[in-house]
Short mmCIF file of C-alpha atoms in Angstrom, two decimals:
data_model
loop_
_atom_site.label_atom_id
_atom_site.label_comp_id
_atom_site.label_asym_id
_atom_site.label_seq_id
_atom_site.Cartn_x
_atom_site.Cartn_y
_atom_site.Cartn_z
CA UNK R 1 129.24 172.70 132.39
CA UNK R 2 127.51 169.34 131.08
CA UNK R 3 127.98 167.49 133.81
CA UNK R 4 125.67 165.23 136.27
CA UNK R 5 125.51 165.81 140.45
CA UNK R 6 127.65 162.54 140.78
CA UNK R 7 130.03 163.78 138.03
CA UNK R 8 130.18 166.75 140.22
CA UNK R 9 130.57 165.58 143.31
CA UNK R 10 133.29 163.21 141.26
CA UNK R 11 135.54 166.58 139.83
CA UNK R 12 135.61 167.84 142.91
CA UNK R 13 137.33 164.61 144.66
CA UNK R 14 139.66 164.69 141.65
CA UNK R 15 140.26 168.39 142.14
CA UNK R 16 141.02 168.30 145.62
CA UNK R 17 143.62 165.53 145.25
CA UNK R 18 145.43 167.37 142.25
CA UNK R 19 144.85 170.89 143.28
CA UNK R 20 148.98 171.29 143.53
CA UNK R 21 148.66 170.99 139.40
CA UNK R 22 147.07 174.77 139.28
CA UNK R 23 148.76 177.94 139.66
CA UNK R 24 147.33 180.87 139.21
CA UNK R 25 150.59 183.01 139.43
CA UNK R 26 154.27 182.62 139.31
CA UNK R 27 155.61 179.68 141.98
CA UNK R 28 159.01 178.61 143.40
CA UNK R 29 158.88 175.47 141.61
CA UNK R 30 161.35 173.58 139.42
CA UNK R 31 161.60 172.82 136.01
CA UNK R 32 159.26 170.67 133.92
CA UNK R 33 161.20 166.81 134.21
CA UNK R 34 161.46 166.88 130.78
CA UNK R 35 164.75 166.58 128.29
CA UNK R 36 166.22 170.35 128.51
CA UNK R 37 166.46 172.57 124.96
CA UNK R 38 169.40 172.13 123.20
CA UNK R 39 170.69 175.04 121.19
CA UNK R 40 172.90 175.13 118.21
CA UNK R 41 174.53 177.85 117.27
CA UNK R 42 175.61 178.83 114.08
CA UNK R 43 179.84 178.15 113.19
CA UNK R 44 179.91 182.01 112.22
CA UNK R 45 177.79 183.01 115.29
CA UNK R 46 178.64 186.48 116.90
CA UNK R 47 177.27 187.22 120.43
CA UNK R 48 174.71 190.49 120.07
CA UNK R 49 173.69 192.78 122.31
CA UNK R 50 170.84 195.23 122.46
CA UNK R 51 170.24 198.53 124.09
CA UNK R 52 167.33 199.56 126.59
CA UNK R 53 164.56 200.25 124.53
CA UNK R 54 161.82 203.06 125.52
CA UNK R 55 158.45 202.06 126.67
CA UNK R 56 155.55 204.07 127.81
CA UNK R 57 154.88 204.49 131.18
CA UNK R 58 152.69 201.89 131.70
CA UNK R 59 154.24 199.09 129.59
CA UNK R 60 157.53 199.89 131.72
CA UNK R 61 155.98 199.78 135.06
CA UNK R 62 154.54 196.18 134.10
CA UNK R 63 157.89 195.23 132.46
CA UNK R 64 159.11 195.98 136.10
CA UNK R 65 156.66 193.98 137.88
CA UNK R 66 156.95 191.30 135.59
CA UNK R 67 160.81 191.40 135.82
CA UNK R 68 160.70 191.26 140.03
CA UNK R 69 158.42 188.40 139.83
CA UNK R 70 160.43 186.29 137.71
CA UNK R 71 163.59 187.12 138.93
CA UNK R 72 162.05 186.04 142.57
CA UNK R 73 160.93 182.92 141.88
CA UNK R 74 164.40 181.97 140.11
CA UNK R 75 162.59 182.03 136.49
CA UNK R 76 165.79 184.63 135.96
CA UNK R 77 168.55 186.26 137.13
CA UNK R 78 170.52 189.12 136.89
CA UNK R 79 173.71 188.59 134.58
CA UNK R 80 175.66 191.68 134.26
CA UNK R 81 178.31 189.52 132.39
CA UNK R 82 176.41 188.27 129.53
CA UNK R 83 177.62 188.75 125.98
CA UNK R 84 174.09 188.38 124.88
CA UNK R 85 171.70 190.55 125.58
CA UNK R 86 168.13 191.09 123.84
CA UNK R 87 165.23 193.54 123.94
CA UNK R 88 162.00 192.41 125.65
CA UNK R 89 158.63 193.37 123.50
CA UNK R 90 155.75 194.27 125.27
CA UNK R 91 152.41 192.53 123.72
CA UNK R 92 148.94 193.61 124.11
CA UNK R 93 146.41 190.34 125.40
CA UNK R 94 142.77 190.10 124.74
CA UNK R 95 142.30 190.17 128.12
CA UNK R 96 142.75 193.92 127.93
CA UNK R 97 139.66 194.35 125.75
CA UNK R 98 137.31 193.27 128.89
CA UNK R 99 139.55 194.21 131.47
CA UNK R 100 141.83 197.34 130.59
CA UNK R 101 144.04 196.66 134.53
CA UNK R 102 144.85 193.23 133.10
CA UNK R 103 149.01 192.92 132.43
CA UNK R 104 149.66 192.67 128.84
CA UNK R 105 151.98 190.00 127.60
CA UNK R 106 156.47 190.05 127.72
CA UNK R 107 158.16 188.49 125.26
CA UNK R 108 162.02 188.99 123.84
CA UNK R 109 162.83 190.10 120.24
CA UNK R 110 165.20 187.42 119.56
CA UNK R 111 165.50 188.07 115.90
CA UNK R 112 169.08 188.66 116.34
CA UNK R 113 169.94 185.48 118.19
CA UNK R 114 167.23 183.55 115.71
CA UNK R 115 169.55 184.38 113.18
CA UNK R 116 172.67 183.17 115.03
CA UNK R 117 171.11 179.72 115.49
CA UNK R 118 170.71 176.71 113.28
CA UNK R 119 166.96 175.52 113.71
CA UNK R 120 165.99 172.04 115.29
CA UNK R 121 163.89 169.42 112.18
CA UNK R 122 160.37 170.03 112.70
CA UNK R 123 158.82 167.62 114.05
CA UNK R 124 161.38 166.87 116.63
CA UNK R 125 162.37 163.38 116.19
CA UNK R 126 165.14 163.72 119.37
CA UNK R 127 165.15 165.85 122.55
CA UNK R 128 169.12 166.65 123.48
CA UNK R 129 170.52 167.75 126.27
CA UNK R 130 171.28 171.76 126.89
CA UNK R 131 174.94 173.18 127.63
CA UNK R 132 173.98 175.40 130.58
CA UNK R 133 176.26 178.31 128.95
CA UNK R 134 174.00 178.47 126.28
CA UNK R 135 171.11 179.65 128.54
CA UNK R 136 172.47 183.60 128.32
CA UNK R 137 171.67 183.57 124.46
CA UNK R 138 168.21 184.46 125.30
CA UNK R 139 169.10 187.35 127.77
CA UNK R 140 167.18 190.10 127.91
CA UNK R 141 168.19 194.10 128.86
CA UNK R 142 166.08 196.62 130.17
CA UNK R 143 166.59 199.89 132.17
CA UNK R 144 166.80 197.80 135.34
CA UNK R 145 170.11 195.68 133.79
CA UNK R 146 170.30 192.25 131.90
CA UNK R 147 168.30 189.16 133.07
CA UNK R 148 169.20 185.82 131.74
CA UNK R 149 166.29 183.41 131.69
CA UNK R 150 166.50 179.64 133.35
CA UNK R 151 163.06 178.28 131.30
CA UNK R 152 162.82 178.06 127.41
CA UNK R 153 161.60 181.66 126.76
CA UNK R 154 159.27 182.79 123.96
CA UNK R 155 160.35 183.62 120.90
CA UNK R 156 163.47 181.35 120.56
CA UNK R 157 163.87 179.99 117.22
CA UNK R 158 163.34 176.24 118.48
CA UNK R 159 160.62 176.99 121.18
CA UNK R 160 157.61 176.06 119.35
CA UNK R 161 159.28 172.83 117.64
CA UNK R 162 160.56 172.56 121.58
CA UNK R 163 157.10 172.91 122.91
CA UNK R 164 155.46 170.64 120.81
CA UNK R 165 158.20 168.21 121.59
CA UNK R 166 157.60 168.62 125.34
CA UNK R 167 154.21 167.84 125.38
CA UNK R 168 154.52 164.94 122.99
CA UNK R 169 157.17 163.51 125.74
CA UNK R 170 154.93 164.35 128.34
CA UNK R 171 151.04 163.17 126.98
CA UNK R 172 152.69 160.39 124.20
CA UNK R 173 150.32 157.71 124.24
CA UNK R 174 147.12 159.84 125.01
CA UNK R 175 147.81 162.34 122.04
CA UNK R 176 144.58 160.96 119.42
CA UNK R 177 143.29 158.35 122.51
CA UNK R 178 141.69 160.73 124.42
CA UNK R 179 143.20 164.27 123.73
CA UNK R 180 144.24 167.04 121.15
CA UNK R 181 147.13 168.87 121.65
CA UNK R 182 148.44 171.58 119.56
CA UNK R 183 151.76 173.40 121.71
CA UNK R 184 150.34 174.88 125.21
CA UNK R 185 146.37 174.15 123.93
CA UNK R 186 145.27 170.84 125.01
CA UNK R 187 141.88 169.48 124.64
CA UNK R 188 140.38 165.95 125.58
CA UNK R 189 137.15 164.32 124.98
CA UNK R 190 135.59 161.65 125.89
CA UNK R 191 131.97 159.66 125.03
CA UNK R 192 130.68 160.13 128.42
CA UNK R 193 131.17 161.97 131.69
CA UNK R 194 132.87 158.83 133.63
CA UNK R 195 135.21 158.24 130.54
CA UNK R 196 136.01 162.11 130.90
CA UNK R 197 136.80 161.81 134.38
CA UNK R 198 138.80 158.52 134.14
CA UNK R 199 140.76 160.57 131.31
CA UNK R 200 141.08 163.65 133.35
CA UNK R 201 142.52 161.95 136.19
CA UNK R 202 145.40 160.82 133.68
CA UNK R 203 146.33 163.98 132.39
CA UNK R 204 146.97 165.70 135.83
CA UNK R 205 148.71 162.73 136.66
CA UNK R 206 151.14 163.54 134.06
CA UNK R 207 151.27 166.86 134.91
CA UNK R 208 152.31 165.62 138.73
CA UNK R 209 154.49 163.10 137.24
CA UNK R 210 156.67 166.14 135.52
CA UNK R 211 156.25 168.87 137.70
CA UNK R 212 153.41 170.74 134.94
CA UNK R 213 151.81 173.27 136.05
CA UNK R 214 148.51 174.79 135.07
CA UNK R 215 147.17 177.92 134.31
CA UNK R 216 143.16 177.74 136.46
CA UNK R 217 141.97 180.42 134.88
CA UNK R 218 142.60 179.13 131.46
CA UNK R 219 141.61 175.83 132.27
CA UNK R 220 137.54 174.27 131.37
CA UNK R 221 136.30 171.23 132.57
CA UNK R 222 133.12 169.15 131.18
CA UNK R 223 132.13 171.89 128.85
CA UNK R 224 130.01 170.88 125.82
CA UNK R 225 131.47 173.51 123.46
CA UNK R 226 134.85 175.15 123.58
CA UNK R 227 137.19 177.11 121.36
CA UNK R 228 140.46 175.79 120.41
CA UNK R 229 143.02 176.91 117.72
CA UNK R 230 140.47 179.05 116.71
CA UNK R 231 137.90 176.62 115.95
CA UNK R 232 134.29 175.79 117.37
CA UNK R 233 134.13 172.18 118.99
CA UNK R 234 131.25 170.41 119.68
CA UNK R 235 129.58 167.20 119.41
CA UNK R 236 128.33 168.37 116.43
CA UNK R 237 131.16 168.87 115.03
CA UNK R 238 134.01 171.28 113.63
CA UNK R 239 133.25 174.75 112.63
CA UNK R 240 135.65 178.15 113.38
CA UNK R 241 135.04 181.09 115.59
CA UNK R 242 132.05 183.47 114.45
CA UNK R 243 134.00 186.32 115.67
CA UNK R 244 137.43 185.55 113.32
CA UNK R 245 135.00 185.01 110.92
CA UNK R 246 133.00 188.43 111.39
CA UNK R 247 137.02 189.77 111.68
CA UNK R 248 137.73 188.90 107.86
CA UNK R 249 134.41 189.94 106.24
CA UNK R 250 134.42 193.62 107.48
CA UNK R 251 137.80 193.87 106.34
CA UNK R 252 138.27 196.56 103.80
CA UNK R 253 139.41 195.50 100.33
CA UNK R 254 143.52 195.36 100.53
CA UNK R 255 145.32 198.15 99.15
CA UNK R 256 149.05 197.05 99.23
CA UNK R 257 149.96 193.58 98.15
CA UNK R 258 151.02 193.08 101.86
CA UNK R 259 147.42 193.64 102.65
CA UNK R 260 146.83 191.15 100.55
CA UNK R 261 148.79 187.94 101.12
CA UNK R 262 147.69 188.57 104.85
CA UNK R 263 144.17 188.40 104.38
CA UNK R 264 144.69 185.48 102.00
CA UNK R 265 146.92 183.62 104.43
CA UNK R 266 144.09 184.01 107.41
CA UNK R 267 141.39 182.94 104.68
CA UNK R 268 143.73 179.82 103.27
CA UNK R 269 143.44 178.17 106.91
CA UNK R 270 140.01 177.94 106.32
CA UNK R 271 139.71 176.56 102.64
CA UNK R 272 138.48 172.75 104.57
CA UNK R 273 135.16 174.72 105.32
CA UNK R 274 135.17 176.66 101.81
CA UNK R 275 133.80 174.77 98.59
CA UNK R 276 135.45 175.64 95.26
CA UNK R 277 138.03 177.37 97.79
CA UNK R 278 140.74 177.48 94.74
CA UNK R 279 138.47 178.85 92.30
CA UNK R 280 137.03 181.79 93.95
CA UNK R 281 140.35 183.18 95.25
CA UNK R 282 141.90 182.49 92.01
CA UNK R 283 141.92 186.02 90.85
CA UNK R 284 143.55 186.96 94.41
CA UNK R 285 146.08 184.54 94.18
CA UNK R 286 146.93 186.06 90.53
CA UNK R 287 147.73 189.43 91.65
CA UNK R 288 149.78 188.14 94.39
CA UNK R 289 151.91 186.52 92.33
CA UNK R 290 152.21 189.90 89.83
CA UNK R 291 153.02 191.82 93.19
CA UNK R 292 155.77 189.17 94.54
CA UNK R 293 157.88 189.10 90.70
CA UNK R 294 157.78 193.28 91.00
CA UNK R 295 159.11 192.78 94.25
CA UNK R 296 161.75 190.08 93.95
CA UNK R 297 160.52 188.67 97.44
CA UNK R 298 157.27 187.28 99.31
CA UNK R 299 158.10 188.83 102.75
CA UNK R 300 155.25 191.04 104.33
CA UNK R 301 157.36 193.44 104.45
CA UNK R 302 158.54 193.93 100.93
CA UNK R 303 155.02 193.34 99.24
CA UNK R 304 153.74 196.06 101.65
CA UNK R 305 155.49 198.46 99.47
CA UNK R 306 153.82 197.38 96.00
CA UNK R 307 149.88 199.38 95.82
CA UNK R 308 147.89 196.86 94.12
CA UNK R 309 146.49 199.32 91.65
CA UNK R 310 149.65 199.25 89.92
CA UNK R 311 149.66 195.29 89.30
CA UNK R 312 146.16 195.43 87.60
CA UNK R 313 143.94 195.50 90.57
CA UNK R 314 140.49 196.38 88.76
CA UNK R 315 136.64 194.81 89.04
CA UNK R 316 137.66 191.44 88.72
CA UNK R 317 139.69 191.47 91.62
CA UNK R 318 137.36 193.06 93.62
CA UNK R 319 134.57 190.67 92.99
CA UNK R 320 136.84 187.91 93.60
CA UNK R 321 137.52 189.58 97.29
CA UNK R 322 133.56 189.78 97.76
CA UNK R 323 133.18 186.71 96.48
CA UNK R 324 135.69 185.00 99.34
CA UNK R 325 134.29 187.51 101.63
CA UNK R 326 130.65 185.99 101.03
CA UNK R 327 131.77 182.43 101.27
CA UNK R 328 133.38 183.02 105.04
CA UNK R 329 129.50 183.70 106.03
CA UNK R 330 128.34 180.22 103.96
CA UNK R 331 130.96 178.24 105.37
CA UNK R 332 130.19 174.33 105.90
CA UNK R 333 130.67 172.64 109.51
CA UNK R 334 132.91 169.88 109.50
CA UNK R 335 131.63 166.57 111.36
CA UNK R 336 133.68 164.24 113.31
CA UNK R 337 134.58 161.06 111.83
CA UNK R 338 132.70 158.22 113.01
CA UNK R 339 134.10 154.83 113.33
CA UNK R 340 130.95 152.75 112.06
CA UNK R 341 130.24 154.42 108.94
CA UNK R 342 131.44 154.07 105.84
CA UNK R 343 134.14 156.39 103.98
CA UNK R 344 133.12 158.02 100.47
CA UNK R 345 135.14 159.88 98.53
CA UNK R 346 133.67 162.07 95.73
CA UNK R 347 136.36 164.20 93.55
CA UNK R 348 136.04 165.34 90.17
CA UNK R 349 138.45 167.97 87.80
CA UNK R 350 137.96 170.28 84.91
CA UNK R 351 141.29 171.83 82.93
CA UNK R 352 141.34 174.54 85.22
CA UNK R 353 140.43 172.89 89.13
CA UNK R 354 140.28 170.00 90.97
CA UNK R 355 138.73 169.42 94.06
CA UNK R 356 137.43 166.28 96.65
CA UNK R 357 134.98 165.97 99.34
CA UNK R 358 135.44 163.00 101.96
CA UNK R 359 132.25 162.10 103.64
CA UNK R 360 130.77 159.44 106.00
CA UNK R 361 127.46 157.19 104.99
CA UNK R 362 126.24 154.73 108.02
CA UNK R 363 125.88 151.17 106.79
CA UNK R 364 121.96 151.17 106.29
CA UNK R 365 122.16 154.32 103.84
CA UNK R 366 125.30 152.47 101.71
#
């Protein structure tokens, strides 16, 4: 924590005034005070409902704790009647690395109601209001009977556009004045520990304002480097996560072209950090595309069934992969932008690439 006595002394006072904002389990408390979800179904819609699924032992004695605990803190309830009824998926959390006891993650397959539903514009320009009959859509069975969820559950076609909708409603004005916030991941920063505090103070009283609650154990205060959306911030700048990084290099070389466009999508979030990005992966990119016309489609699961050996996967390929592979290890921090220096742009083309590099020169080195 990079914080003074004072500022200490100072988080505590805060802490102790906003400590109703934490949780660190499941509480009888209402709803965020935020617009509800609205949900639009499609005209042709059909309700759907799944069977029980089979779980292993373990995974159904948590989906039975977990089940209990919402259903006593109102978060669901049972709903024999509903025409709508999906399967919940049980997802394994990092957490489980360090800590095999911890509870993995529930979420519902709602493929089947995704389909059903016409999809809210992204970014969410309006927040409607919900028709409380639509809330047994996202129903979910299990051996115990179907449970009918009262908050916006995961995996609803409109959640994350929902989400990100929420918070905007909720932090607005503060969103690039003093925080970051990407769905559930919020991050704020500050040029020194009283401005911090002062900015702190704000955000919780949001959160009070709208009945937010926080997760403490996934909460850091005053730290002077943390991870977010999978990058490495500091005040020296932008750079992502050694251990994704690490992740993609001892990847073996793809062997299906589903292999492929999965590696290259994790890589392609990257390509800020990556010079001559386009050019190296090139080759990749190539057999992609000669995978994706033999398969009529670009879905995962369709270009999992094309072996790259028979769309010309030979040396060149494989270089290419090393090549990408060696530029995750050289890849160059970003800085953050600072409002008293200058702006260059540099960019420059050949017939093949193009490419441009923004940079920042203080007004003694212009």
């Amino acid at each position: 924590m990079g914080l003074s006595l004072d500022g200490r002394a100072k988080l505590r006072a805060v802490m102790r005034v906003r400590v109703d904002n934490f949780r660190l389990e499941f509480g009888n408390d209402p709803p965020v005070r935020v617009t509800p979800m609205q949900v639009r179904l499609k005209d042709d819609a059909r309700p759907v409902r799944a069977q029980p699924r089979r779980y292993s032992p373990n995974d159904r004695a948590f989906l039975d704790r977990h089940t209990a605990a919402l259903l006593a803190h109102g978060l669901v309830y049972k709903n024999h009647r509903s025409r709508w009824a999906s399967a919940p998926r049980i997802v394994r959390k990092r957490e489980q690395d360090v800590d095999p006891t911890a509870d993995p993650r529930m979420t519902i397959d709602t493929r089947s109601v995704n389909e059903r539903t016409e999809p809210m514009s992204w970014p969410m320009p309006v927040l409607d209001v919900v028709l409380g009959e639509l809330e047994e859509l996202y129903s979910f069975v299990t051996h115990r009977g179907i449970y009918t969820p009262t908050r916006v559950p995961m995996g609803a076609t409109d959640a994350v556009a929902y989400c990100q909708g929420v918070v905007g409603e909720i932090f607005g004005d503060l969103i690039g004045d003093g925080i970051l916030a990407w769905l559930d991941d919020i991050i704020g920063y500050a040029e020194n520990e009283s401005a911090l505090l002062e900015l702190l103070d704000k955000v919780l009283s949001r959160c009070e304002a709208y009945g937010l609650k926080l997760h403490a154990k996934k909460c850091q205060f005053f730290a002077t480097e943390v991870k977010w959306c999978g990058r490495v911030i500091s005040a020296d700048g932008v750079k992502h996560c050694p251990e994704r990084v690490q992740g993609l290099v001892d990847m073996s070389p793809p062997r299906t072209a589903g292999d492929l466009q999965q590696f290259l999508c994790a890589v392609n979030w990257m390509r800020q950090s990556i010079p001559e990005y386009t050019r190296i992966t090139a080759n990749l990119y190539d057999a992609l595309e000669r995978a994706a016309k033999i398969s009529g489609s670009r879905k995962k699961n369709m270009l999992a069934k094309i072996r790259l050996d028979d769309v010309g996967w030979g040396d060149t390929e494989i270089a290419s992969f090393e090549n990408i592979c060696g530029a995750l290890l050289r890849m160059v921090p970003l800085a953050h932008p600072s409002p008293t220096a200058e702006v260059a742009l540099y960019t420059d083309a050949s017939q093949d690439f193009w490419g441009a590099m923004v940079s920042q020169l203080e007004p003694l080195e212009v």
